[in-house]
Tab-separated table of C-alpha atoms in Angstrom:
chain	number	residue	atom	x	y	z
J	208	MET	CA	35.323	63.972	168.044
J	209	LEU	CA	36.470	60.355	169.087
J	210	PRO	CA	40.311	59.750	170.118
J	211	GLY	CA	40.749	57.610	167.212
J	212	GLU	CA	39.770	59.825	164.807
J	213	LEU	CA	42.171	62.791	166.133
J	214	ALA	CA	44.944	60.265	165.842
J	215	SER	CA	44.071	59.162	162.143
J	216	GLY	CA	43.815	62.952	161.281
J	217	GLY	CA	47.357	63.614	162.973
J	218	GLY	CA	48.684	60.723	161.081
J	219	GLY	CA	47.602	62.085	157.524
J	220	ARG	CA	48.906	65.394	158.079
J	221	ARG	CA	52.578	63.994	159.374
J	222	ARG	CA	52.397	61.913	155.970
J	223	ARG	CA	51.514	64.995	154.281
J	224	VAL	CA	54.519	67.085	155.804
J	225	ARG	CA	57.013	64.082	154.905
J	226	LEU	CA	55.735	64.058	151.432
J	227	LEU	CA	55.914	68.113	150.869
J	228	TRP	CA	59.243	67.949	152.583
J	229	TRP	CA	60.380	64.846	150.097
J	230	LEU	CA	59.104	66.820	146.839
J	231	GLY	CA	61.160	70.146	148.275
J	232	LEU	CA	63.952	67.931	148.945
J	233	ARG	CA	63.728	66.359	145.188
J	234	ARG	CA	63.377	69.903	143.896
J	235	TRP	CA	66.124	71.410	145.723
J	236	SER	CA	68.295	68.503	144.483
J	237	ARG	CA	67.506	69.026	141.059
J	238	ARG	CA	68.211	72.768	141.485
J	239	GLY	CA	71.346	71.908	143.071
J	240	THR	CA	72.442	69.487	140.448
J	241	LEU	CA	71.717	71.986	137.795
J	242	VAL	CA	73.657	74.875	139.847
J	243	PHE	CA	76.568	72.544	140.078
J	244	ALA	CA	76.475	71.866	136.535
J	245	LEU	CA	76.504	75.328	135.553
J	246	LEU	CA	79.254	76.017	138.057
J	247	TRP	CA	81.354	73.246	136.625
J	248	PHE	CA	80.573	73.991	132.677
J	249	GLY	CA	81.613	77.685	133.935
J	250	SER	CA	84.987	76.718	135.670
J	251	TRP	CA	85.809	74.590	132.543
J	252	LEU	CA	85.431	77.347	130.346
J	253	PHE	CA	87.611	79.791	132.708
J	254	LEU	CA	90.290	77.586	133.290
J	255	ASN	CA	90.386	76.683	129.198
J	256	GLY	CA	90.309	80.515	128.411
J	257	LEU	CA	92.797	81.123	130.958
J	258	VAL	CA	95.086	78.338	129.650
J	259	LEU	CA	94.446	79.540	125.953
J	260	VAL	CA	95.486	83.007	126.936
J	261	HIS	CA	98.371	82.209	128.909
J	262	ARG	CA	99.755	80.183	125.934
J	263	THR	CA	99.072	83.069	123.623
J	264	ILE	CA	100.889	85.516	125.988
J	265	MET	CA	103.844	83.165	126.496
J	266	SER	CA	104.063	82.509	123.002
J	267	ASP	CA	105.073	86.087	122.319
J	268	TYR	CA	106.794	86.485	125.578
J	269	CYS	CA	110.174	87.478	126.084
J	270	THR	CA	112.373	84.780	128.001
J	271	ASP	CA	115.730	84.420	128.365
J	272	ASP	CA	115.611	80.592	127.983
J	273	ARG	CA	113.711	80.607	124.769
J	274	SER	CA	116.156	83.179	123.373
J	275	LYS	CA	119.433	81.353	124.240
J	276	ARG	CA	117.854	77.958	122.678
J	277	ILE	CA	117.409	80.106	119.357
J	278	LEU	CA	121.132	81.160	119.473
J	279	ARG	CA	122.170	77.487	120.340
J	280	ARG	CA	119.766	76.501	117.324
J	281	LEU	CA	121.596	79.210	115.041
J	282	CYS	CA	125.335	77.816	116.210
J	283	LEU	CA	124.016	74.284	115.678
J	284	GLU	CA	123.133	75.279	112.213
J	285	PHE	CA	126.459	77.125	111.907
J	286	GLY	CA	128.327	73.688	113.018
J	287	GLU	CA	126.804	71.941	110.176
J	288	GLY	CA	127.704	74.478	107.491
J	289	SER	CA	124.056	75.630	106.896
J	290	VAL	CA	124.699	78.936	107.884
J	291	THR	CA	127.454	81.553	107.902
J	292	GLY	CA	128.557	85.336	108.852
J	293	ASP	CA	131.015	87.406	110.192
J	294	MET	CA	130.013	87.338	113.535
J	295	CYS	CA	129.419	83.555	113.805
J	296	GLU	CA	132.688	82.233	115.101
J	297	ASP	CA	132.894	84.721	117.688
J	298	LEU	CA	129.207	83.610	119.061
J	299	CYS	CA	129.361	80.014	118.310
J	300	VAL	CA	132.835	78.982	118.898
J	301	LEU	CA	134.970	81.792	120.761
J	302	GLY	CA	132.320	82.781	123.012
J	303	LEU	CA	133.027	86.505	122.252
J	304	VAL	CA	129.063	87.104	122.368
J	305	GLU	CA	128.097	87.420	125.573
J	306	TYR	CA	123.910	87.289	125.714
J	307	LYS	CA	122.410	89.888	128.377
J	308	ARG	CA	118.617	89.546	127.795
J	309	CYS	CA	115.748	89.520	125.714
J	310	LEU	CA	114.297	92.788	124.697
J	311	TYR	CA	111.358	92.124	122.362
J	312	TYR	CA	109.459	89.145	120.730
J	313	GLU	CA	106.183	89.461	118.918
J	314	ASN	CA	105.109	87.359	115.902
J	315	GLY	CA	108.746	85.683	115.353
J	316	LYS	CA	110.656	89.007	115.473
J	317	LYS	CA	113.430	88.723	117.955
J	318	VAL	CA	115.475	91.571	119.504
J	319	ILE	CA	118.004	90.504	122.019
J	320	GLU	CA	120.635	92.381	123.924
J	321	ALA	CA	124.145	91.359	123.922
J	322	ARG	CA	127.838	92.266	124.239
J	323	TRP	CA	130.359	91.404	121.283
J	324	ARG	CA	133.802	91.901	122.333
J	325	GLY	CA	133.021	93.903	125.226
J	326	GLU	CA	130.881	96.304	123.254
J	327	PRO	CA	126.927	96.247	123.846
J	328	ILE	CA	125.054	95.456	120.472
J	329	ILE	CA	121.494	94.408	119.684
J	330	LEU	CA	120.901	91.150	117.821
J	331	LYS	CA	118.116	91.197	115.567
J	332	SER	CA	115.775	88.807	113.511
J	333	LYS	CA	112.395	89.272	111.984
J	334	LEU	CA	111.805	85.787	112.038
J	335	GLU	CA	112.811	83.323	114.698
J	336	ASN	CA	114.121	80.229	112.559
J	337	PHE	CA	116.515	80.607	109.491
J	338	SER	CA	113.872	77.861	107.917
J	339	SER	CA	111.418	80.373	108.060
J	340	TYR	CA	112.862	82.556	105.127
J	341	GLU	CA	112.476	81.727	101.458
J	342	PRO	CA	115.637	79.949	100.040
J	343	LEU	CA	117.434	81.638	96.886
J	344	GLY	CA	115.556	80.204	94.078
J	345	ILE	CA	118.309	79.643	91.658
J	346	LEU	CA	119.917	77.236	94.139
J	347	ASP	CA	117.209	74.455	93.428
J	348	TYR	CA	118.486	74.279	89.989
J	349	GLN	CA	122.130	73.355	90.550
J	350	ASP	CA	123.858	71.376	93.464
J	351	THR	CA	126.405	73.833	94.400
J	352	ALA	CA	127.049	77.725	94.412
J	353	GLU	CA	130.070	77.520	92.493
J	354	GLU	CA	128.367	78.278	89.364
J	355	LEU	CA	127.278	81.964	90.780
J	356	SER	CA	129.928	84.488	90.123
J	357	PRO	CA	130.262	87.592	92.386
J	358	LEU	CA	128.628	89.362	89.606
J	359	ASP	CA	125.549	87.102	89.534
J	360	VAL	CA	125.605	87.551	93.298
J	361	VAL	CA	125.376	91.525	92.820
J	362	PHE	CA	122.641	91.046	90.238
J	363	TYR	CA	120.270	88.891	92.423
J	364	ALA	CA	120.920	90.882	95.510
J	365	THR	CA	120.255	94.198	93.850
J	366	LEU	CA	116.707	92.920	92.440
J	367	GLU	CA	116.079	91.872	96.239
J	368	VAL	CA	116.877	95.433	97.536
J	369	ARG	CA	114.999	97.152	94.840
J	370	ASN	CA	111.846	94.966	95.378
J	371	SER	CA	112.297	95.688	99.482
J	372	LEU	CA	112.728	99.275	98.990
J	373	GLY	CA	110.086	99.715	96.400
J	374	LEU	CA	112.595	101.107	93.850
J	375	ALA	CA	112.126	100.456	90.100
J	376	ASP	CA	114.554	99.642	87.883
J	377	GLU	CA	114.966	102.689	86.159
J	378	ASP	CA	115.695	104.278	89.624
J	379	GLU	CA	119.175	103.027	89.532
J	380	ASP	CA	119.943	105.322	86.517
J	381	GLU	CA	118.315	108.682	87.777
J	382	GLY	CA	121.116	111.004	88.719
J	383	GLY	CA	121.855	113.195	91.406
J	384	GLY	CA	120.985	111.255	94.605
J	385	SER	CA	123.293	109.309	96.781
J	386	ASN	CA	121.032	106.192	96.471
J	387	SER	CA	120.870	106.208	92.662
J	388	SER	CA	123.217	103.079	92.280
J	389	LEU	CA	122.123	100.396	94.482
J	390	ALA	CA	124.450	97.894	92.328
J	391	ARG	CA	127.355	100.299	93.074
J	392	ILE	CA	126.758	100.280	96.963
J	393	TRP	CA	126.176	96.416	97.119
J	394	GLY	CA	128.618	95.338	94.598
J	395	LYS	CA	131.681	97.690	95.240
J	396	LYS	CA	133.635	94.913	96.819
J	397	LEU	CA	131.829	91.898	95.734
J	398	LYS	CA	133.102	92.311	91.784
J	399	ASN	CA	136.689	91.855	92.904
J	400	ARG	CA	136.103	88.614	94.858
J	401	GLU	CA	138.039	85.893	93.318
J	402	ARG	CA	136.314	82.716	94.912
J	403	SER	CA	132.340	82.079	94.260
J	404	TYR	CA	130.315	82.175	97.117
J	405	SER	CA	129.136	78.857	99.091
J	406	ARG	CA	125.821	77.722	99.406
J	407	ALA	CA	125.814	79.026	103.356
J	408	GLU	CA	126.957	82.228	102.284
J	409	LEU	CA	124.129	82.663	99.666
J	410	LEU	CA	121.393	81.708	101.643
J	411	SER	CA	122.434	83.887	104.842
J	412	LEU	CA	122.445	86.604	102.913
J	413	TRP	CA	119.274	85.837	101.177
J	414	SER	CA	117.489	85.768	104.550
J	415	LEU	CA	119.175	89.005	105.625
J	416	LEU	CA	117.959	90.372	102.206
J	417	GLN	CA	114.362	89.515	103.119
J	418	GLN	CA	114.254	91.736	106.271
J	419	GLU	CA	113.361	94.871	105.373
J	420	GLU	CA	114.702	96.847	108.178
J	421	TYR	CA	118.322	95.068	107.637
J	422	THR	CA	118.112	96.251	103.716
J	423	PHE	CA	117.169	99.444	104.506
J	424	LEU	CA	119.979	99.838	107.227
J	425	ARG	CA	122.299	97.917	105.120
J	426	VAL	CA	121.864	100.487	101.829
J	427	LEU	CA	122.074	103.721	104.132
J	428	GLN	CA	125.164	102.286	106.025
J	429	ASP	CA	127.623	104.324	104.033
J	430	LEU	CA	125.567	107.013	103.029
J	431	SER	CA	123.933	108.604	106.468
J	432	THR	CA	124.751	109.144	110.020
J	433	HIS	CA	120.844	109.355	111.226
J	434	VAL	CA	120.399	105.420	111.064
J	435	ALA	CA	121.674	102.852	113.097
J	436	LYS	CA	125.082	101.200	112.291
J	437	VAL	CA	124.915	97.416	110.994
J	438	LEU	CA	128.044	95.797	112.940
J	439	GLY	CA	128.002	92.269	111.708
J	440	SER	CA	125.343	89.160	111.102
J	441	CYS	CA	125.590	85.103	111.649
J	442	GLY	CA	122.823	83.345	109.582
J	443	HIS	CA	119.501	85.554	109.919
J	444	PHE	CA	120.469	87.477	112.731
J	445	TYR	CA	122.183	90.462	112.439
J	446	ALA	CA	123.926	93.105	114.637
J	447	VAL	CA	123.464	96.567	115.006
J	448	GLU	CA	124.970	99.319	117.699
J	449	TYR	CA	123.507	99.523	121.152
J	450	LEU	CA	121.836	102.972	121.355
J	451	SER	CA	119.377	103.464	124.321
J	452	ALA	CA	116.048	104.674	122.773
J	453	GLY	CA	113.628	107.612	123.378
J	454	ARG	CA	111.069	107.463	125.945
J	455	ALA	CA	107.827	109.201	125.676
J	456	TRP	CA	107.466	109.901	129.558
J	457	ASP	CA	110.484	111.474	129.920
J	458	GLN	CA	110.633	115.411	129.333
J	459	ASN	CA	113.972	115.274	127.816
J	460	ILE	CA	112.802	111.994	125.629
J	461	PHE	CA	116.498	110.719	126.068
J	462	SER	CA	118.502	110.230	129.197
J	463	LEU	CA	120.791	112.639	128.898
J	464	ASP	CA	122.838	111.551	132.130
J	465	GLU	CA	123.864	108.680	130.285
J	466	VAL	CA	125.469	110.675	127.377
J	467	ALA	CA	129.215	111.524	127.563
J	468	VAL	CA	129.087	114.652	125.627
J	469	SER	CA	132.857	116.297	124.871
J	470	GLY	CA	133.436	119.483	126.795
J	471	MET	CA	130.914	118.744	129.747
J	472	ARG	CA	132.530	115.614	131.034
J	473	GLY	CA	133.902	117.623	133.836
J	474	GLN	CA	131.150	119.798	134.537
J	475	ASP	CA	129.278	119.593	137.907
J	476	ARG	CA	125.780	118.653	136.754
J	477	ALA	CA	124.202	120.096	139.916
J	478	GLY	CA	122.581	123.437	140.373
J	479	PRO	CA	121.572	125.858	137.661
J	480	ARG	CA	124.476	125.622	135.541
J	481	GLY	CA	123.761	121.588	135.526
J	482	ARG	CA	120.203	122.470	134.277
J	483	TRP	CA	121.357	124.846	131.550
J	484	ALA	CA	123.714	121.943	130.369
J	485	ALA	CA	120.861	119.648	129.830
J	486	ARG	CA	118.854	122.341	128.136
J	487	GLU	CA	121.721	122.952	125.905
J	488	MET	CA	121.745	119.504	125.021
J	489	VAL	CA	118.236	119.493	124.302
J	490	HIS	CA	119.078	122.290	121.706
J	491	ARG	CA	121.922	120.278	120.062
J	492	ILE	CA	119.706	117.417	119.975
J	493	ALA	CA	116.895	119.298	118.337
J	494	LEU	CA	119.447	120.752	115.805
J	495	SER	CA	120.339	117.261	115.063
J	496	PHE	CA	116.785	116.309	114.310
J	497	LEU	CA	116.791	119.320	111.801
J	498	ASP	CA	119.765	117.664	110.032
J	499	MET	CA	118.059	114.395	110.006
J	500	VAL	CA	114.939	116.091	108.259
J	501	TRP	CA	116.894	117.855	105.778
J	502	HIS	CA	119.069	114.658	104.881
J	503	PHE	CA	116.120	112.577	104.417
J	504	ASP	CA	114.288	115.158	102.302
J	505	ASN	CA	117.005	116.311	100.034
J	506	ASP	CA	120.129	113.986	99.960
J	507	PHE	CA	118.903	110.950	98.227
J	508	THR	CA	117.448	110.394	94.951
J	509	HIS	CA	114.021	110.019	96.512
J	510	ARG	CA	112.550	111.658	99.697
J	511	LEU	CA	112.660	109.314	102.439
J	512	HIS	CA	109.241	109.235	104.451
J	513	LEU	CA	108.961	108.227	108.314
J	514	CYS	CA	105.478	107.184	108.915
J	515	ASP	CA	105.776	106.135	112.862
J	516	ILE	CA	107.545	109.096	114.524
J	517	LYS	CA	107.730	108.920	118.132
J	518	PRO	CA	110.416	109.003	120.949
J	519	GLU	CA	110.797	104.986	121.042
J	520	ASN	CA	111.909	105.054	117.754
J	521	PHE	CA	114.745	107.351	117.614
J	522	ALA	CA	118.116	107.486	119.828
J	523	ILE	CA	121.178	109.501	120.213
J	524	ARG	CA	124.706	108.602	120.173
J	525	ASN	CA	127.515	110.044	122.630
J	526	ASP	CA	127.901	113.130	119.965
J	527	LEU	CA	124.172	113.697	120.408
J	528	THR	CA	123.547	112.589	116.831
J	529	VAL	CA	119.911	111.592	116.482
J	530	VAL	CA	119.528	108.020	115.032
J	531	ALA	CA	116.462	106.348	113.489
J	532	ILE	CA	116.619	102.971	115.339
J	533	ASP	CA	113.269	101.507	114.242
J	534	VAL	CA	112.739	101.827	110.455
J	535	ASP	CA	110.067	99.593	109.917
J	536	MET	CA	107.906	102.427	108.910
J	537	ALA	CA	110.144	104.077	106.665
J	538	PHE	CA	109.704	104.365	102.832
J	539	PHE	CA	111.032	106.071	99.901
J	540	GLU	CA	108.881	108.042	97.733
J	541	PRO	CA	107.989	105.457	95.320
J	542	LYS	CA	106.998	102.739	97.817
J	543	MET	CA	105.282	105.726	99.821
J	544	ARG	CA	103.093	106.628	96.823
J	545	ASP	CA	102.253	103.084	96.230
J	546	ILE	CA	100.913	102.877	99.826
J	547	LEU	CA	98.988	106.028	99.813
J	548	ASP	CA	97.184	105.133	96.432
J	549	GLN	CA	94.174	103.577	97.406
J	550	ASN	CA	90.487	103.873	97.321
J	551	CYS	CA	88.887	106.270	99.691
J	552	SER	CA	85.569	107.830	100.899
J	553	ASN	CA	87.294	110.508	103.150
J	554	ASP	CA	90.452	112.181	104.307
J	555	ASP	CA	90.398	109.286	107.018
J	556	ASP	CA	91.056	106.544	104.607
J	557	CYS	CA	94.450	108.142	103.379
J	558	ASN	CA	96.165	108.370	106.512
J	559	PHE	CA	98.800	105.845	106.997
J	560	PHE	CA	99.811	106.281	110.174
J	561	ASP	CA	102.012	109.759	110.522
J	562	CYS	CA	102.098	109.887	106.747
J	563	LEU	CA	98.734	111.770	105.928
J	564	SER	CA	96.919	112.230	102.255
J	565	ARG	CA	93.885	113.457	101.153
J	566	CYS	CA	90.868	111.929	99.275
J	567	ASN	CA	89.785	113.068	95.860
J	568	LEU	CA	85.834	112.806	96.260
J	569	ASN	CA	85.626	112.844	92.619
J	570	LYS	CA	87.370	110.047	91.687
J	571	LEU	CA	87.143	108.540	95.325
J	572	ARG	CA	90.679	107.970	95.340
J	573	CYS	CA	93.758	109.052	97.912
J	574	ASN	CA	96.398	111.215	96.312
J	575	PRO	CA	99.468	109.364	96.050
J	576	ARG	CA	101.511	112.379	97.526
J	577	ARG	CA	101.957	112.974	101.145
J	578	ARG	CA	100.195	116.218	102.244
J	579	ASN	CA	102.354	116.652	105.476
J	580	SER	CA	106.045	115.938	106.189
J	581	ASN	CA	108.750	114.420	108.610
J	582	LEU	CA	109.597	117.934	109.777
J	583	GLN	CA	105.783	118.909	110.543
J	584	VAL	CA	105.131	115.507	112.394
J	585	ILE	CA	108.733	115.923	114.477
J	586	CYS	CA	107.274	119.348	115.444
J	587	GLU	CA	103.978	118.072	116.566
J	588	LYS	CA	105.336	115.211	118.314
J	589	ILE	CA	108.893	115.776	119.310
J	590	PHE	CA	109.485	119.687	119.595
J	591	ARG	CA	106.279	121.071	120.715
J	592	PRO	CA	106.100	118.843	124.271
J	593	TRP	CA	110.250	119.673	124.511
J	594	PHE	CA	109.722	123.899	124.312
J	595	SER	CA	106.347	123.969	126.053
J	596	PRO	CA	106.098	126.715	128.953
J	597	THR	CA	105.385	124.319	131.265
J	598	LEU	CA	108.755	122.534	131.143
J	599	LEU	CA	110.778	125.715	130.386
J	600	GLY	CA	109.339	127.366	133.560
J	601	ALA	CA	110.886	130.961	134.314
J	602	LYS	CA	112.710	130.737	131.141
J	603	ALA	CA	109.629	130.352	128.784
J	604	GLY	CA	109.119	134.369	128.796
J	605	LEU	CA	112.644	135.049	127.286
J	606	PRO	CA	112.592	136.546	123.674
J	607	LEU	CA	114.455	133.452	122.389
J	608	GLN	CA	112.052	130.994	123.964
J	609	VAL	CA	109.019	132.643	123.119
J	610	GLU	CA	110.337	132.887	119.464
J	611	LEU	CA	111.038	129.273	119.302
J	612	GLN	CA	107.704	128.389	121.000
J	613	ARG	CA	105.929	130.144	117.895
J	614	ALA	CA	108.139	128.760	115.595
J	615	VAL	CA	107.269	125.258	116.522
J	616	GLN	CA	103.658	125.829	116.320
J	617	GLU	CA	103.502	127.244	113.156
J	618	CYS	CA	106.005	124.317	111.826
J	619	SER	CA	103.402	121.860	113.380
J	620	GLU	CA	100.815	123.125	111.097
J	621	THR	CA	102.687	123.839	107.935
J	622	GLU	CA	102.534	121.161	105.167
J	623	GLY	CA	105.014	120.099	102.907
J	624	GLY	CA	108.165	119.219	102.624
J	625	LEU	CA	111.654	121.401	102.144
J	626	GLU	CA	112.101	121.204	98.521
J	627	GLU	CA	111.147	124.535	97.275
J	628	GLY	CA	109.586	125.229	94.106
J	629	ASP	CA	107.709	121.985	93.716
J	630	GLU	CA	104.183	122.955	93.805
J	631	ASP	CA	102.821	119.364	93.971
J	632	ARG	CA	104.238	118.727	97.473
J	633	GLY	CA	102.385	121.832	98.726
J	634	GLY	CA	103.780	124.084	100.750
J	635	GLY	CA	107.485	123.274	100.137
J	636	GLY	CA	108.796	127.043	100.121
J	637	ARG	CA	107.000	127.249	103.578
J	638	GLY	CA	108.626	124.008	104.658
J	639	ARG	CA	112.058	125.273	103.625
J	640	GLY	CA	111.489	128.736	105.528
J	641	ILE	CA	110.422	127.416	108.879
J	642	HIS	CA	113.227	124.665	108.669
J	643	GLN	CA	115.650	127.866	108.432
J	644	ARG	CA	113.795	129.522	111.119
J	645	LEU	CA	113.857	126.911	113.539
J	646	LEU	CA	117.789	126.337	112.581
J	647	ASN	CA	118.518	130.022	113.425
J	648	ILE	CA	116.724	129.928	116.830
J	649	LEU	CA	118.363	126.906	118.111
J	650	THR	CA	121.696	128.205	116.921
J	651	SER	CA	121.250	131.467	118.738
J	652	LEU	CA	120.329	129.503	121.937
J	653	LEU	CA	123.264	127.690	121.998
J	654	GLN	CA	125.392	130.988	121.214
J	655	GLU	CA	123.467	132.823	124.048
J	656	GLY	CA	124.288	129.623	126.165
J	657	GLY	CA	128.069	130.208	125.479
J	658	SER	CA	128.516	127.017	123.456
J	659	SER	CA	130.414	127.562	120.311
J	660	ALA	CA	129.885	124.290	118.331
J	661	VAL	CA	126.769	122.670	117.184
J	662	GLY	CA	126.134	119.032	118.244
J	663	GLY	CA	125.096	116.050	116.294
J	664	GLY	CA	128.179	115.236	114.441
J	665	ALA	CA	129.021	112.033	112.479
J	666	TRP	CA	129.451	108.552	114.026
J	667	GLU	CA	133.247	107.895	113.765
J	668	GLY	CA	132.824	103.836	113.992
J	669	ARG	CA	134.082	101.222	116.128
J	670	GLY	CA	137.433	100.614	113.538
J	671	ARG	CA	135.336	97.659	111.817
J	672	VAL	CA	132.755	97.967	109.213
J	673	HIS	CA	130.179	95.330	108.379
J	674	THR	CA	129.687	95.145	104.329
J	675	ALA	CA	127.554	93.235	102.153
J	676	LEU	CA	130.510	91.113	101.601
J	677	ASN	CA	131.188	89.760	105.459
J	678	PHE	CA	127.362	89.446	106.147
């Protein structure tokens, strides 16, 4: 082979190498561009998703700045004469309401901890803004509220309360129960008022009546020691007594160290005697639970159902009275039937949180009567963990403790309520019997421990009562 030919062949190979290198570079460049584009697009999606999630979380996040802005807006409306209430002046003028912290915020519902005249309170509103509530329709047909007499206010308020609690008109006149006359509850002092209500008073009252929890607590204000007390209001915000809620992770559910009980304040909480004192407090609280169940089942015209029973929805006062502090899922019998009366294909379709019913497979319709009871759910969710052998330790084998464990187990499996002889309620007599059995055992345990009194008394109040008048 000639030298020139070799050189020519070598040049061709180099050109081919350069061509292959160039083609590879372009292929890598296209692939790199595609990878870069995909990475950029993925990063854009991730960042936008992160911003969206952040905004969603922050929109329902408790912040002090946002809570203070809401209260400042409320005070601005009070200054303009749009809203009123018996705590507005203390909140907005005198500075006697001290903001502490935001406790809860979701879907507009605001719960704030504060101090009013040195006492801890909880401020609540179902919606953030006063303008979010429906105005009183009658005011659209007149310039002022002067034409509305106190009796007119009683009438409209009573209609709204009936609607909120699901009580029919005829329920007003049914005898026996202490909630048989809502007009009397709301109108006892309204009728004695000489002057008519201002527009701000009517609109503020109307915004409160649209909040089921306020209406429920206000109606039961003078009828039950087992619901949180309403202390005052300003516009659409209302104040209830501050109580420490129960905690599912605490073996005693309630923080007993924070409770000052008469007769136990001077005792040394250390050592075996201190542990027994805490157990004695648990027995007193259990007795108050039983008193609350009996009260809700028997002392009103209609039975009151608790459909969300968990430690967080209850609290205790200093005298160990059990208090329902979250009553968004509490319903009187007529409304409970409306909720349960629905189409179904099996029993699971007839369960509304802790309120259970059965499906009639012939009619494919739920039985409108609840098949379990407040007592049964409290035994299952509160008493059974409380009185388990694991927590009782060495005392689990004592005769009364064994009897209590058996009674609690039977209670958690017993359907029906406490009214004896009502066949439609299913097991009413058994419910009454197991209630009395638990009452006897817990009383005996207290007596065995040297306690002569049973806790769970009534709350004596703070010398000031919030009524439907001074909302």
